[in-house]
CSV table of C-alpha atoms and ligand atoms in Angstrom, one decimal:
chain,number,residue,atom,x,y,z
A,1,VAL,CA,0.5,-23.6,39.3
A,2,ASP,CA,-1.0,-26.6,41.1
A,3,VAL,CA,1.7,-28.5,43.1
A,4,HIS,CA,1.3,-32.1,44.5
A,5,GLY,CA,4.0,-34.0,46.3
A,6,ALA,CA,4.4,-37.6,47.6
A,7,PRO,CA,7.2,-39.4,49.4
A,8,ILE,CA,8.9,-42.5,48.0
A,9,ILE,CA,9.4,-45.0,50.7
A,10,GLY,CA,11.8,-47.8,50.2
A,11,THR,CA,11.3,-51.5,51.2
A,12,ASP,CA,13.4,-50.7,54.3
A,13,GLU,CA,10.7,-48.1,55.1
A,14,LYS,CA,13.2,-45.3,54.7
A,15,LEU,CA,12.5,-42.1,52.8
A,16,LYS,CA,14.1,-42.6,49.3
A,17,GLY,CA,12.9,-39.4,47.7
A,18,ILE,CA,10.0,-37.2,47.0
A,19,VAL,CA,7.9,-36.9,43.8
A,20,VAL,CA,6.7,-33.4,43.1
A,21,VAL,CA,4.2,-32.8,40.3
A,22,PHE,CA,3.8,-29.3,39.0
A,23,HIS,CA,0.6,-28.9,37.0
A,24,ASP,CA,0.3,-25.7,34.9
A,25,ILE,CA,-3.3,-24.6,35.3
A,26,THR,CA,-2.8,-21.2,33.6
A,27,GLU,CA,-4.8,-22.4,30.5
A,28,LEU,CA,-7.6,-23.8,32.7
A,29,LYS,CA,-7.8,-20.6,34.7
A,30,LYS,CA,-7.9,-18.6,31.5
A,31,LEU,CA,-10.7,-20.7,30.1
A,32,GLU,CA,-12.7,-20.4,33.3
A,33,GLN,CA,-12.2,-16.6,33.2
A,34,ALA,CA,-13.3,-16.4,29.6
A,35,ARG,CA,-16.4,-18.4,30.4
A,36,LYS,CA,-17.3,-16.1,33.3
A,37,ASP,CA,-16.6,-13.0,31.2
A,38,PHE,CA,-18.9,-14.4,28.4
A,39,VAL,CA,-21.8,-15.0,30.8
A,40,ALA,CA,-21.4,-11.5,32.3
A,41,ASN,CA,-21.3,-10.0,28.8
A,42,VAL,CA,-24.3,-11.9,27.5
A,43,SER,CA,-26.3,-10.9,30.6
A,44,HIS,CA,-25.4,-7.3,30.1
A,45,GLU,CA,-26.2,-7.4,26.4
A,46,LEU,CA,-29.6,-9.0,27.0
A,47,LYS,CA,-30.4,-6.7,29.9
A,48,THR,CA,-30.0,-3.5,28.0
A,49,PRO,CA,-32.8,-4.0,25.4
A,50,VAL,CA,-35.1,-5.6,28.0
A,51,THR,CA,-34.7,-2.6,30.3
A,52,SER,CA,-35.7,-0.4,27.5
A,53,LEU,CA,-38.6,-2.5,26.4
A,54,LYS,CA,-39.9,-2.5,30.0
A,55,GLY,CA,-39.5,1.2,30.4
A,56,PHE,CA,-41.3,2.2,27.3
A,57,THR,CA,-44.1,-0.3,27.8
A,58,GLU,CA,-44.7,1.0,31.4
A,59,THR,CA,-44.7,4.6,30.2
A,60,LEU,CA,-47.3,3.7,27.6
A,61,LEU,CA,-49.5,2.0,30.2
A,62,ASP,CA,-49.1,4.9,32.6
A,63,GLY,CA,-50.8,7.2,30.1
A,64,ALA,CA,-48.6,7.9,27.2
A,65,MET,CA,-50.9,5.7,25.2
A,66,GLU,CA,-53.5,8.4,25.0
A,67,ASP,CA,-51.1,10.6,23.1
A,68,ASP,CA,-51.1,9.6,19.4
A,69,GLN,CA,-47.6,10.9,18.7
A,70,LEU,CA,-46.0,9.5,21.8
A,71,ARG,CA,-47.6,6.1,21.2
A,72,ARG,CA,-46.2,5.9,17.7
A,73,ARG,CA,-42.8,7.0,18.8
A,74,PHE,CA,-42.6,4.6,21.7
A,75,LEU,CA,-43.9,1.7,19.7
A,76,THR,CA,-41.3,2.3,17.1
A,77,ILE,CA,-38.6,2.1,19.7
A,78,ILE,CA,-40.1,-1.0,21.2
A,79,SER,CA,-40.2,-2.6,17.7
A,80,LYS,CA,-36.5,-1.7,17.1
A,81,GLU,CA,-35.4,-2.9,20.5
A,82,SER,CA,-37.3,-6.2,20.0
A,83,SER,CA,-35.5,-6.7,16.6
A,84,ARG,CA,-32.1,-6.0,18.3
A,85,LEU,CA,-32.9,-8.6,21.0
A,86,GLU,CA,-34.0,-11.1,18.3
A,87,GLY,CA,-30.7,-10.5,16.4
A,88,LEU,CA,-28.7,-11.0,19.5
A,89,ILE,CA,-30.4,-14.2,20.4
A,90,ASN,CA,-30.0,-15.5,16.8
A,91,ASP,CA,-26.3,-14.7,16.8
A,92,LEU,CA,-25.8,-16.3,20.2
A,93,LEU,CA,-27.6,-19.5,19.0
A,94,GLU,CA,-25.6,-19.4,15.8
A,95,LEU,CA,-22.3,-19.1,17.7
A,96,SER,CA,-23.1,-21.9,20.1
A,97,ARG,CA,-24.2,-24.1,17.1
A,98,ILE,CA,-20.9,-23.4,15.3
A,99,GLU,CA,-18.9,-24.1,18.4
A,100,GLY,CA,-20.8,-27.2,19.2
A,101,SER,CA,-19.3,-30.7,18.7
A,102,LYS,CA,-21.9,-31.7,16.2
A,103,PHE,CA,-21.2,-28.8,13.9
A,104,GLN,CA,-20.3,-29.8,10.3
A,105,LEU,CA,-19.9,-28.1,7.0
A,106,ASN,CA,-21.8,-29.3,3.9
A,107,TRP,CA,-18.9,-29.4,1.5
A,108,GLU,CA,-19.8,-28.5,-2.1
A,109,GLN,CA,-18.3,-26.7,-5.1
A,110,VAL,CA,-18.9,-23.0,-4.5
A,111,ASN,CA,-18.5,-20.0,-6.7
A,112,ILE,CA,-17.5,-17.0,-4.6
A,113,GLU,CA,-18.5,-14.5,-7.3
A,114,THR,CA,-22.0,-15.9,-7.4
A,115,LEU,CA,-22.2,-15.6,-3.6
A,116,ALA,CA,-20.9,-12.0,-3.7
A,117,ASP,CA,-23.7,-11.2,-6.2
A,118,GLU,CA,-26.3,-12.7,-3.9
A,119,VAL,CA,-24.9,-10.8,-0.9
A,120,PHE,CA,-24.8,-7.5,-2.8
A,121,LEU,CA,-28.5,-8.0,-3.6
A,122,ILE,CA,-29.4,-8.6,0.0
A,123,LEU,CA,-27.5,-5.5,1.1
A,124,ALA,CA,-28.3,-3.3,-1.9
A,125,GLU,CA,-30.9,-1.2,0.0
A,126,LYS,CA,-28.7,-0.6,3.0
A,127,ALA,CA,-25.8,0.5,0.7
A,128,SER,CA,-28.0,2.8,-1.4
A,129,ALA,CA,-29.5,4.4,1.7
A,130,LYS,CA,-25.9,5.6,2.4
A,131,LYS,CA,-25.2,6.3,-1.3
A,132,MET,CA,-22.5,3.6,-1.3
A,133,LYS,CA,-21.2,1.6,-4.2
A,134,LEU,CA,-20.8,-2.1,-4.0
A,135,ASP,CA,-18.0,-3.2,-6.3
A,136,LYS,CA,-16.6,-6.6,-7.4
A,137,LYS,CA,-13.2,-7.5,-8.9
A,138,ILE,CA,-12.6,-11.1,-10.0
A,139,THR,CA,-9.3,-12.5,-11.3
A,140,GLY,CA,-9.3,-16.1,-12.5
A,141,SER,CA,-11.6,-18.8,-11.2
A,142,SER,CA,-13.5,-18.1,-8.0
A,143,THR,CA,-14.5,-21.7,-7.4
A,144,ILE,CA,-13.6,-23.4,-4.1
A,145,GLN,CA,-14.7,-26.3,-1.9
A,146,GLY,CA,-16.8,-25.1,1.0
A,147,ASP,CA,-20.2,-24.8,2.5
A,148,PRO,CA,-22.2,-22.3,0.4
A,149,HIS,CA,-24.6,-21.3,3.3
A,150,ARG,CA,-21.7,-20.6,5.7
A,151,LEU,CA,-19.5,-18.8,3.1
A,152,LYS,CA,-22.5,-16.6,2.3
A,153,GLN,CA,-22.8,-15.8,6.0
A,154,ILE,CA,-19.1,-14.8,6.2
A,155,LEU,CA,-19.6,-12.5,3.2
A,156,ILE,CA,-22.8,-11.0,4.6
A,157,ASN,CA,-21.1,-10.2,7.9
A,158,LEU,CA,-18.0,-8.6,6.3
A,159,VAL,CA,-19.9,-6.6,3.6
A,160,ASN,CA,-22.5,-5.5,6.2
A,161,ASN,CA,-19.7,-4.2,8.5
A,162,ALA,CA,-18.0,-2.5,5.6
A,163,ILE,CA,-21.2,-0.6,4.9
A,164,VAL,CA,-21.8,0.2,8.6
A,165,TYR,CA,-18.3,1.4,9.3
A,166,THR,CA,-18.0,3.6,6.2
A,167,SER,CA,-19.5,7.1,5.9
A,168,GLU,CA,-21.8,8.1,3.0
A,169,GLU,CA,-20.7,7.8,-0.6
A,170,GLY,CA,-17.9,5.3,0.2
A,171,THR,CA,-17.2,2.1,-1.7
A,172,VAL,CA,-17.1,-1.6,-0.7
A,173,THR,CA,-15.1,-3.9,-3.0
A,174,VAL,CA,-15.1,-7.6,-2.9
A,175,ARG,CA,-12.0,-8.9,-4.6
A,176,VAL,CA,-11.4,-12.5,-5.6
A,177,LYS,CA,-8.0,-13.6,-6.8
A,178,GLU,CA,-7.2,-17.1,-7.9
A,179,GLN,CA,-3.8,-18.4,-6.8
A,180,THR,CA,-2.1,-21.8,-7.3
A,181,GLU,CA,-3.8,-23.8,-4.5
A,182,THR,CA,-5.9,-21.1,-3.0
A,183,VAL,CA,-8.4,-18.4,-3.7
A,184,LEU,CA,-7.9,-15.1,-1.9
A,185,VAL,CA,-11.1,-13.2,-1.0
A,186,GLU,CA,-10.9,-9.6,0.1
A,187,VAL,CA,-13.6,-7.3,1.4
A,188,GLU,CA,-12.3,-3.7,1.3
A,189,ASP,CA,-14.0,-0.5,2.4
A,190,THR,CA,-13.1,3.2,2.4
A,191,GLY,CA,-14.4,3.6,5.9
A,192,ILE,CA,-13.4,4.8,9.3
A,193,GLY,CA,-10.7,2.1,9.8
A,194,ILE,CA,-9.5,0.5,13.0
A,195,ASN,CA,-6.6,1.5,15.2
A,196,LYS,CA,-3.7,-0.9,15.2
A,197,LYS,CA,-4.0,-1.8,18.8
A,198,GLU,CA,-7.7,-2.7,18.4
A,199,VAL,CA,-7.3,-4.9,15.4
A,200,PRO,CA,-6.3,-8.1,17.4
A,201,ARG,CA,-9.4,-7.7,19.6
A,202,ILE,CA,-12.2,-7.2,17.0
A,203,PHE,CA,-12.7,-11.0,16.6
A,204,GLU,CA,-13.5,-11.4,20.3
A,205,ARG,CA,-17.1,-11.8,21.2
A,206,PHE,CA,-18.8,-8.5,22.1
A,207,TYR,CA,-15.7,-6.5,21.4
A,208,ARG,CA,-16.6,-3.2,19.7
A,209,VAL,CA,-14.3,-0.2,19.0
A,210,ASP,CA,-17.3,2.1,19.2
A,211,ARG,CA,-20.1,0.7,21.2
A,212,ALA,CA,-22.7,3.4,20.4
A,213,ARG,CA,-22.1,3.2,16.6
A,214,SER,CA,-22.3,-0.6,16.7
A,215,ARG,CA,-25.6,-0.5,18.7
A,216,ASN,CA,-27.2,2.1,16.5
A,217,SER,CA,-26.5,0.1,13.4
A,218,GLY,CA,-28.1,-3.0,14.9
A,219,GLY,CA,-24.7,-4.7,15.6
A,220,THR,CA,-24.5,-7.5,18.1
A,221,GLY,CA,-20.7,-7.5,18.5
A,222,LEU,CA,-20.7,-11.2,17.5
A,223,GLY,CA,-20.4,-10.9,13.7
A,224,LEU,CA,-16.7,-11.2,13.5
A,225,ALA,CA,-16.5,-14.0,16.1
A,226,ILE,CA,-18.9,-15.9,13.8
A,227,VAL,CA,-16.8,-15.1,10.7
A,228,LYS,CA,-13.6,-16.3,12.4
A,229,HIS,CA,-15.2,-19.6,13.5
A,230,LEU,CA,-16.7,-20.3,10.1
A,231,ALA,CA,-13.4,-19.4,8.3
A,232,GLU,CA,-11.5,-21.7,10.6
A,233,ALA,CA,-13.9,-24.5,9.8
A,234,HIS,CA,-12.9,-24.0,6.2
A,235,HIS,CA,-9.2,-24.0,7.2
A,236,ALA,CA,-9.1,-20.4,5.9
A,237,LYS,CA,-6.9,-17.8,7.5
A,238,VAL,CA,-8.3,-14.4,8.2
A,239,THR,CA,-6.2,-11.3,8.3
A,240,VAL,CA,-7.0,-7.6,8.6
A,241,GLU,CA,-5.2,-4.5,7.3
A,242,SER,CA,-6.6,-1.2,8.3
A,243,GLU,CA,-5.7,2.5,8.4
A,244,PRO,CA,-7.8,4.8,10.5
A,245,GLY,CA,-9.6,7.4,8.4
A,246,LYS,CA,-8.8,5.5,5.2
A,247,GLY,CA,-10.4,2.1,5.3
A,248,THR,CA,-10.1,-1.6,6.1
A,249,VAL,CA,-9.4,-4.8,4.2
A,250,PHE,CA,-10.4,-8.2,5.5
A,251,ARG,CA,-8.5,-11.0,3.7
A,252,LEU,CA,-9.5,-14.7,3.7
A,253,MET,CA,-7.4,-17.4,2.0
A,254,PHE,CA,-9.5,-20.4,1.0
A,255,TYR,CA,-8.2,-23.7,-0.3
A,256,LYS,CA,-9.5,-24.7,-3.7
A,257,GLU,CA,-9.7,-28.3,-2.7
A,258,ARG,CA,-11.0,-29.5,0.6
A,259,LYS,CA,-8.3,-30.1,3.2
A,260,THR,CA,-8.8,-33.1,5.5
A,261,ASP,CA,-9.7,-32.1,9.0
B,1,ADP,P1,-20.6,-5.4,15.5
B,1,ADP,O1,-21.9,-6.0,15.6
B,1,ADP,O2,-20.3,-4.4,16.6
B,1,ADP,O3,-20.4,-4.8,14.1
B,1,ADP,P2,-18.5,-7.3,14.8
B,1,ADP,O4,-18.1,-8.5,15.6
B,1,ADP,O5,-19.1,-7.5,13.4
B,1,ADP,O6,-19.6,-6.6,15.7
B,1,ADP,O7,-17.3,-6.3,14.8
B,1,ADP,C1,-16.6,-5.9,15.9
B,1,ADP,C2,-16.1,-4.5,15.9
B,1,ADP,O8,-15.1,-4.4,14.9
B,1,ADP,C3,-17.1,-3.5,15.5
B,1,ADP,O9,-17.9,-3.0,16.6
B,1,ADP,C4,-16.3,-2.4,14.9
B,1,ADP,O10,-15.8,-1.5,15.9
B,1,ADP,C5,-15.1,-3.1,14.3
B,1,ADP,N1,-15.2,-3.3,12.8
B,1,ADP,C6,-15.7,-4.4,12.2
B,1,ADP,N2,-15.7,-4.3,10.8
B,1,ADP,C7,-15.2,-3.0,10.6
B,1,ADP,C8,-14.9,-2.3,9.4
B,1,ADP,N3,-15.1,-2.8,8.2
B,1,ADP,N4,-14.3,-1.0,9.6
B,1,ADP,C9,-14.1,-0.5,10.8
B,1,ADP,N5,-14.4,-1.2,12.0
B,1,ADP,C10,-14.9,-2.4,11.9
């Protein structure tokens, strides 16, 4: 708490009282801490792939280049790490764009079922590599007002996570249910699930339950932070229900008609 005080002096120059102002700076301090944490996290996340790129390049230059097998192996790692770095930078730019004051949605009539089909097509190869099934269950109309590009991004992130955090031969189901004023969209998987105490934290930037698993699958730790922002821009609520070892459901409730900001 920030405290300021000032005396009140009367016309007779005698002390009449004191004004004390208590200013609650808890929120300000929290914001400042969040900003510092974010910068530290970004630096760390950027440093990891760069250190690896530097290490493998130097080893190649120091002689490993002469060995055909080593050269191929190291160049494969360099290529993978560069992609990770690119993904991270893209997600960071995306997040800062979404959080920026100029960010606006392009509102249109959007059919969620059509979007789900497009997303399944994009992720079909990834799913079939893990022998996973991508399923769809639609009840009623799946048309809402929203930004098709952003809604697709939400679905890609959720379905991609569902694939990543589910072991082989699992199923990912996109369920769309029409309700009176809203359309409920669920992305359900039969995967590893999330512990109850971790659930509230997964939307934080860079928060991962299992860092190694996220890294190996090309995750940036920003996917759900982006989902949350984009859902909020649509006035949609996001909830999560999960049972470790059984699976997870992400639920988004969209309004059929555009709500005024
Ligand atoms: P990441 O790039 O690490 O996947 P996200 O922001 O998309 O980052 O997700 C944050 C964390 O939430 C993940 O690292 C993972 O631990 C957890 N998570 C997200 N989706 C799922 C899911 N469908 N099943 C289990 N855990 C999940």
